[in-house]
Short mmCIF file of C-alpha atoms in Angstrom, two decimals:
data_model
loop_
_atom_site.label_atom_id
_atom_site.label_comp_id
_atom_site.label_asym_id
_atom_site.label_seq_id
_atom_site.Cartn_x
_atom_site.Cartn_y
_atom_site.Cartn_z
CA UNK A 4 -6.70 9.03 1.79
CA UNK A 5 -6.00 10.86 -1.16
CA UNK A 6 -2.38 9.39 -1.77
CA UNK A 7 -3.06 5.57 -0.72
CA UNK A 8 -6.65 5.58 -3.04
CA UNK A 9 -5.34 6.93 -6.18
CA UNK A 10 -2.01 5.51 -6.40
CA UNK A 11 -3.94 1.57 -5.49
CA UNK A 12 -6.92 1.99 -7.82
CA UNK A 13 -4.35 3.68 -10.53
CA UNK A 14 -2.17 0.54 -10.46
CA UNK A 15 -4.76 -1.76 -10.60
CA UNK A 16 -6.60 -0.70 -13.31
CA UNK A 17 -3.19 -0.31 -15.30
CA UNK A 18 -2.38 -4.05 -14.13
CA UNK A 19 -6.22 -4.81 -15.45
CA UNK A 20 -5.63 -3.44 -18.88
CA UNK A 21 -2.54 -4.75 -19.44
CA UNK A 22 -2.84 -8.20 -17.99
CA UNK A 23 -2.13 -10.99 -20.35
CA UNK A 24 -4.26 -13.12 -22.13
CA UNK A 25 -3.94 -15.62 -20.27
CA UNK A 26 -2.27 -16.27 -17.27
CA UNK A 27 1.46 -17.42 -17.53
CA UNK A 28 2.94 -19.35 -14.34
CA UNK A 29 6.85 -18.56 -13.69
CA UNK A 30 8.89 -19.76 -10.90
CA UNK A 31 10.18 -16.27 -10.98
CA UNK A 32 6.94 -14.53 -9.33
CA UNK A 33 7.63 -15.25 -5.07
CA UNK A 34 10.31 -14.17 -2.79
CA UNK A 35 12.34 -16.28 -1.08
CA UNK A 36 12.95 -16.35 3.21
CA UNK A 37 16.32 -14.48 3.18
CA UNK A 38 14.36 -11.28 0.58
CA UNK A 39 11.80 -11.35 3.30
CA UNK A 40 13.76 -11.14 5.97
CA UNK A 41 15.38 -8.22 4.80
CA UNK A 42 12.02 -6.85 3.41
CA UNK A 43 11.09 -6.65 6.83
CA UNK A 44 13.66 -3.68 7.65
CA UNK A 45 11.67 -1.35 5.32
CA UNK A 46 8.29 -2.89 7.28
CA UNK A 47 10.56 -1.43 10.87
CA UNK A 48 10.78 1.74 9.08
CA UNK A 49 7.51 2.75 7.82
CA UNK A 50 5.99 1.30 10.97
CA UNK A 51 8.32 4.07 12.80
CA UNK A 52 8.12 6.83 10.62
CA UNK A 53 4.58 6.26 9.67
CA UNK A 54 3.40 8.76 12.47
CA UNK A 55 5.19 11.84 11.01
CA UNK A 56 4.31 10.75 7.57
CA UNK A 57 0.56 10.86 8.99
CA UNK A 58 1.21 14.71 11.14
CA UNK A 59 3.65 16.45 9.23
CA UNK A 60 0.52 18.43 7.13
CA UNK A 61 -0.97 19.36 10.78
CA UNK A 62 0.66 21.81 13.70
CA UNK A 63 -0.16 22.44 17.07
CA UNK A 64 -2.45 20.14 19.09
CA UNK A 65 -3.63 18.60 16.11
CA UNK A 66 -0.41 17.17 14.89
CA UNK A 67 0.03 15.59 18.80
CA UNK A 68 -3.56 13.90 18.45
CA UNK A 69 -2.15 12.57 14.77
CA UNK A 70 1.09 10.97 15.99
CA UNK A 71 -0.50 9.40 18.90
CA UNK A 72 -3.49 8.31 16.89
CA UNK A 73 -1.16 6.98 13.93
CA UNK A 74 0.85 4.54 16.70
CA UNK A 75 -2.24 3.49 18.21
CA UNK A 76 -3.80 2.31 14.97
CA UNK A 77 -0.63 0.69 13.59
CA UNK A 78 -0.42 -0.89 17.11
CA UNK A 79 -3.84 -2.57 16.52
CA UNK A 80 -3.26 -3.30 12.81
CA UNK A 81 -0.06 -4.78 14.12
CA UNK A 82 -1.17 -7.27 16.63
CA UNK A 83 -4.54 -7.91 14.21
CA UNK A 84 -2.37 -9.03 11.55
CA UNK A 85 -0.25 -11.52 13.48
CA UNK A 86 -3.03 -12.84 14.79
CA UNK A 87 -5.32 -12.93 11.85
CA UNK A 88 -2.36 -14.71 9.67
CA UNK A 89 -2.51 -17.52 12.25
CA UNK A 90 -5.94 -18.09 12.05
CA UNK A 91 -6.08 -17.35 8.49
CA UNK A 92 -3.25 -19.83 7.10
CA UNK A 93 -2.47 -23.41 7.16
CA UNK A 94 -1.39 -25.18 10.31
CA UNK A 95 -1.78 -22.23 11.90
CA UNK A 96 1.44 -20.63 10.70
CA UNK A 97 2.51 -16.98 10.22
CA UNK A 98 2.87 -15.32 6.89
CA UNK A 99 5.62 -13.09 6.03
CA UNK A 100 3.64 -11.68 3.54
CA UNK A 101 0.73 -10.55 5.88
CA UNK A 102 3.26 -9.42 8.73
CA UNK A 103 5.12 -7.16 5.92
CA UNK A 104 2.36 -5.61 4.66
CA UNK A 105 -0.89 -5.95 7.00
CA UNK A 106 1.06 -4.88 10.18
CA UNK A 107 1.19 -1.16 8.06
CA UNK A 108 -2.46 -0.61 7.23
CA UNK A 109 -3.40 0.88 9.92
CA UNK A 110 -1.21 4.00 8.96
CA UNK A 111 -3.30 3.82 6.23
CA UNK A 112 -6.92 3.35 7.64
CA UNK A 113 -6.28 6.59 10.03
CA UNK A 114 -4.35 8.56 7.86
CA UNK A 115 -7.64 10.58 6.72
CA UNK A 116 -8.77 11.09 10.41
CA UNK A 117 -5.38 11.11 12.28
CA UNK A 118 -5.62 14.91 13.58
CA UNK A 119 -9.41 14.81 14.49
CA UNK A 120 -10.93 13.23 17.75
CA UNK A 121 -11.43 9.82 17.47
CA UNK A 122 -10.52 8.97 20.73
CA UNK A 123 -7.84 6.10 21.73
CA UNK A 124 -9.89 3.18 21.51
CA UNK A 125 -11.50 4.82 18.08
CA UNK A 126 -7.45 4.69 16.88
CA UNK A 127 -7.09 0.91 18.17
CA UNK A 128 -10.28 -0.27 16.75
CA UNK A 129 -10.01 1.73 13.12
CA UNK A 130 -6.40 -0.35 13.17
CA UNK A 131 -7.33 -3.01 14.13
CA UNK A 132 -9.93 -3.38 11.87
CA UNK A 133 -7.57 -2.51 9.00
CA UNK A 134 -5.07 -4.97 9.76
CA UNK A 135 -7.96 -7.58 9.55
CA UNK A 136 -9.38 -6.91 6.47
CA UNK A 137 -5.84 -6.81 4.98
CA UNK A 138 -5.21 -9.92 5.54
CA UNK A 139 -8.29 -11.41 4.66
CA UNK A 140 -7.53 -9.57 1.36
CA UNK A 141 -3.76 -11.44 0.69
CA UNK A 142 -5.45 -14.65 1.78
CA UNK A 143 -8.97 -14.65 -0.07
CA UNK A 144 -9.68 -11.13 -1.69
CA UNK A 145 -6.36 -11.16 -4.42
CA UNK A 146 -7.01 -14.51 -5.23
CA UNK A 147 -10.28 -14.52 -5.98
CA UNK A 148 -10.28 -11.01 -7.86
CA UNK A 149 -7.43 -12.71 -9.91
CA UNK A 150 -9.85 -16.06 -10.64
CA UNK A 151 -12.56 -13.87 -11.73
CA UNK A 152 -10.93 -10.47 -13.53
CA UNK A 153 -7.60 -11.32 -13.97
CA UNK A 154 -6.04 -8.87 -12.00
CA UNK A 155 -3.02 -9.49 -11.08
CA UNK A 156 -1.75 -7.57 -7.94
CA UNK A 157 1.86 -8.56 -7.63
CA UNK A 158 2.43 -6.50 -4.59
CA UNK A 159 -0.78 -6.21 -3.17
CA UNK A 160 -1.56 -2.69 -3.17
CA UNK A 161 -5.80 -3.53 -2.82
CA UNK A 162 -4.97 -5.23 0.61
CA UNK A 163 -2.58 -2.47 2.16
CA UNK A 164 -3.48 0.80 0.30
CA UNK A 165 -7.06 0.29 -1.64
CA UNK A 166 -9.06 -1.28 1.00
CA UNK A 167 -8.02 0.47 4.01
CA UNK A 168 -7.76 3.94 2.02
CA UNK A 169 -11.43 3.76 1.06
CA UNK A 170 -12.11 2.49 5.33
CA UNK A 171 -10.17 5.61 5.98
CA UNK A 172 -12.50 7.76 3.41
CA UNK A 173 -15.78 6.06 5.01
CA UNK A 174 -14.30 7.15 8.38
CA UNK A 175 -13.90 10.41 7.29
CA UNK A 176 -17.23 10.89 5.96
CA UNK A 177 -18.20 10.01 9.19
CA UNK A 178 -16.29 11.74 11.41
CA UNK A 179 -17.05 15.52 9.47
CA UNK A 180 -20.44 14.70 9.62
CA UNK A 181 -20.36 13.90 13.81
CA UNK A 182 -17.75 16.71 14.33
CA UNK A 183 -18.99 19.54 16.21
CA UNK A 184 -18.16 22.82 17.58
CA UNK A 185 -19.00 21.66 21.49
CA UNK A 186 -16.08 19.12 20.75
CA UNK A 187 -13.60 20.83 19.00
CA UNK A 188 -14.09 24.72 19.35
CA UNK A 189 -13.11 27.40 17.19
CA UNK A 190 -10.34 24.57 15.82
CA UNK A 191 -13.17 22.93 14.07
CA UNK A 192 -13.19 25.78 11.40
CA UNK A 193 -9.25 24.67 10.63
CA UNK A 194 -10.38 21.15 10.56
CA UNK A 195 -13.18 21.93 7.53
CA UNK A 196 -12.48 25.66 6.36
CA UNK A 197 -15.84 25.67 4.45
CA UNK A 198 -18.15 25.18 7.76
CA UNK A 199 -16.50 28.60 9.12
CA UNK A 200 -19.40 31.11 8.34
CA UNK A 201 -19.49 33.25 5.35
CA UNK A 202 -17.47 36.41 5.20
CA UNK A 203 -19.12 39.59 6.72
CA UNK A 204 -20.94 37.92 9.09
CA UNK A 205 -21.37 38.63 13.15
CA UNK A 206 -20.59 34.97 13.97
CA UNK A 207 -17.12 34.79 12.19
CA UNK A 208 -15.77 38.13 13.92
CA UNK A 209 -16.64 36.77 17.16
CA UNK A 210 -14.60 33.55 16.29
CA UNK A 211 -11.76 35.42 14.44
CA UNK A 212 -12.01 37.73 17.98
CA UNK A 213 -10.44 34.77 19.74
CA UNK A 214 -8.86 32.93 16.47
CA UNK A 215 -7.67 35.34 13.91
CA UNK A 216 -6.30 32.73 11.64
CA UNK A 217 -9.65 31.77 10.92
CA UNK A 218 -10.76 32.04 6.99
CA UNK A 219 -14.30 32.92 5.71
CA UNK A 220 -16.06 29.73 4.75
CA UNK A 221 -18.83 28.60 3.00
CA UNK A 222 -21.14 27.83 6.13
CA UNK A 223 -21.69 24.54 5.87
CA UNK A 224 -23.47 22.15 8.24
CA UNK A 225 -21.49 18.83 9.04
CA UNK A 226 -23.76 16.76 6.91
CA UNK A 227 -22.97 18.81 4.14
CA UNK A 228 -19.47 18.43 4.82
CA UNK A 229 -19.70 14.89 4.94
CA UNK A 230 -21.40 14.72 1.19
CA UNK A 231 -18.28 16.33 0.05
CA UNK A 232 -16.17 14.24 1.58
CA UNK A 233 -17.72 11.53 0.26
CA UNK A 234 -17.78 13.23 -3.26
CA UNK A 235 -14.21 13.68 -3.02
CA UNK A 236 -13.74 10.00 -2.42
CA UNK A 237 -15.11 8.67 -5.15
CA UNK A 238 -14.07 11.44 -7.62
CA UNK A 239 -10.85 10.14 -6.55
CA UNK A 240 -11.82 6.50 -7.19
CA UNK A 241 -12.71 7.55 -10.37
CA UNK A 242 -9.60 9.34 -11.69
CA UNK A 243 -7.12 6.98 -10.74
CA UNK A 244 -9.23 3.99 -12.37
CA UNK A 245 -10.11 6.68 -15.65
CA UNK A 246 -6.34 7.67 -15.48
CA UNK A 247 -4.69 4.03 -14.72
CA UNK A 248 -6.77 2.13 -17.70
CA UNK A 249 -5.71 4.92 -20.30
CA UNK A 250 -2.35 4.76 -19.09
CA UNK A 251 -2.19 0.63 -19.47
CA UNK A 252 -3.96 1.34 -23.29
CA UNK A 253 -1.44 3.52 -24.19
CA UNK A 254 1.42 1.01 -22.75
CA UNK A 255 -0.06 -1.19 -24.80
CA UNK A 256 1.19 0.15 -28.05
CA UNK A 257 3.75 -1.94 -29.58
CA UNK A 258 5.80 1.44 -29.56
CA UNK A 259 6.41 0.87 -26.22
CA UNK A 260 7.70 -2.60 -26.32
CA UNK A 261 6.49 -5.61 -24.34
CA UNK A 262 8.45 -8.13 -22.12
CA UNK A 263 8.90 -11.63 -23.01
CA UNK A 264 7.14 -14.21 -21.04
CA UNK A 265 10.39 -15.79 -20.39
CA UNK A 266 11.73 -12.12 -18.56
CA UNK A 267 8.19 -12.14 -16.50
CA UNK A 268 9.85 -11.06 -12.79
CA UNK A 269 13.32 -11.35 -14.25
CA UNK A 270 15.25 -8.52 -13.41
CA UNK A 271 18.28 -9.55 -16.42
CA UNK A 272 16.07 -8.22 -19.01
CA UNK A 273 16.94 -4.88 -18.37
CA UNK A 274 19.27 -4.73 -15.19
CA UNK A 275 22.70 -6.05 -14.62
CA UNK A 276 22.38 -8.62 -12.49
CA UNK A 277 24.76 -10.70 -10.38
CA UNK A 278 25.03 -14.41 -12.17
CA UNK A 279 23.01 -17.41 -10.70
CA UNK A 280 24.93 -19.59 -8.65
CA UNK A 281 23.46 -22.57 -9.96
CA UNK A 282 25.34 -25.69 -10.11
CA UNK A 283 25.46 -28.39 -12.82
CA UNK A 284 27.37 -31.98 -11.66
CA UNK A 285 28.54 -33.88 -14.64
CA UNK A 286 30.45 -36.94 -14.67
CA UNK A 287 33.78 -36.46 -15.63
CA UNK A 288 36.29 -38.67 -13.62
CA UNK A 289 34.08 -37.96 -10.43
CA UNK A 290 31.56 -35.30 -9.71
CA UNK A 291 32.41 -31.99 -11.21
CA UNK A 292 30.58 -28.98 -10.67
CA UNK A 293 30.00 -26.28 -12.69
CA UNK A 294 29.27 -22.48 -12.13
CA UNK A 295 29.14 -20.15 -14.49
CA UNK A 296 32.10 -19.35 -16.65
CA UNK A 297 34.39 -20.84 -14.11
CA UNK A 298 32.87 -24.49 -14.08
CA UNK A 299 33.09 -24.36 -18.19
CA UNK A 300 36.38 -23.24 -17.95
CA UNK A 301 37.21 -26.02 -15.43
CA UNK A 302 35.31 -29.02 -17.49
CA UNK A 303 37.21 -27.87 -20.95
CA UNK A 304 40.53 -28.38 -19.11
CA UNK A 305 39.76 -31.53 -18.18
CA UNK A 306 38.64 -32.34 -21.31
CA UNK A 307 42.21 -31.30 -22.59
CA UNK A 308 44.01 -33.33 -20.08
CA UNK A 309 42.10 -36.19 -21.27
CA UNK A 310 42.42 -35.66 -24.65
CA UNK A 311 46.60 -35.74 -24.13
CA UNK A 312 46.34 -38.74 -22.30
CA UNK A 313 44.65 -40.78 -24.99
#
């Protein structure tokens, strides 16, 4: 929760600070098929790896219950997507953009809850529902934020990573304040450290009799619990929007430099690039065409030849 919230809701408000004045349309901004095509080998990857991303903090049972939740809940946000970008789109088509990027959120959506017990068909529906509203957020959301604010999300970090990182914080809110010690046993108190009891007292000895691992805690009830988590959600919220708009200010500065319109999502401002291939036809006894250095090259010797002949 904590990783997908603040880095989204930092980037936006950076984006929102430092948007332009007005909006400047560039042919550069898009991808074409072949980019997205290979685009979606990274989209392979993360969907694979996704589940030991989501268990690698956890051990024992609890990291089986996050793996196995993680592929559930990228399986629903998976098949959500697909079908949601049909409906969604005109004619009825797919969008590469929603398959790249939708397919993944629910890796995000269960990332907060992935060890605890939401049960199969709580994985499938918490994806599921996360590959649904991330689609709904490329296809209406962006655009209509973009209409109203300005904010322009290039990569659409709200839709994969904002969105379905706050779902996953709601979930967990939820889920600590439901969680009992009926349903998970003395395992609860590694779940939520503060809801083991206080130190000194009869009813942590008898857990630490059977769990020694267990910490003194605070004692808190699961409601309790569930206020922090919900604190800690929106203190989160809040310091990557805080942190984010300073950071765009201070980018700002004319210190700092500012690209051209003209190198908008033009890489050749600052990277070598390979040249374009385009081609320019001019009439010069026929069709000639002309590619780079080459083609001017080849046009000046004709020019010569000419020029001998007359």
């Amino acid at each position: 929760m904590w990783i997908h919230t603040f880095g989204a809701y930092f980037g936006l408000a950076l984006s929102l600070t430092m948007r332009r004045q007005k909006d400047i349309d560039t042919k550069n901004e898009g991808s074409s098929y072949n980019s997205d095509i290979f685009a979606m080998i990274g989209t392979i990857f993360l969907w694979l790896f996704w589940p030991s991303f989501n268990g690698a903090m956890a051990t024992g049972d609890d990291q089986h219950r996050a793996v196995i939740n993680t592929v559930l809940s990228l399986t629903g946000s998976c098949i959500f997507s697909f079908a949601a970008s049909s409906l969604m789109c005109p004619e009825n088509k797919f969008s590469m953009v929603h398959v790249q990027n939708a397919s993944l959120a629910g890796g995000v959506a269960v990332g907060a809850i992935a060890d605890l017990m939401i049960q199969p068909f709580g994985a499938l529906l918490i994806g599921s529902l996360a590959g649904l509203l991330s689609t709904a957020g490329y296809v209406y959301i962006s655009p209509f934020l973009q209409r109203k604010i300005g904010l322009h999300d290039t990569c659409g970090v709200h839709n994969l990573h904002g969105m379905p990182g706050v779902m996953a914080g709601f979930i967990g809110v939820i889920m600590a304040a439901i969680a009992t010690e009926d349903q998970y046993g003395n395992s609860l108190y590694q779940q939520y450290p503060a809801r083991a009891p206080p130190e000194n007292s009869s009813l942590l000895r008898d857990i630490r009799d059977e769990m020694l691992s267990i910490e003194p805690g605070q004692g808190r009830t699961g409601q309790e619990q569930a206020l922090y988590q919900l604190a800690a959600l929106f203190t989160t919220i809040g310091i990557a929007v805080v942190g984010g708009a300073v950071t765009g200010v201070v980018l700002r500065i004319p210190f700092f430099g500012k690209v051209p319109n003209e190198f908008l999502f033009d890489d050749s401002n600052l990277w070598e690039v390979p040249e374009n291939e385009e081609k320019d036809q001019t009439n010069v006894d026929g069709s000639t065409h002309r590619n780079g250095t080459g083609g001017n090259t080849a046009t000046a010797g004709i020019e010569m030849s000419q020029g001998k002949r007359d």
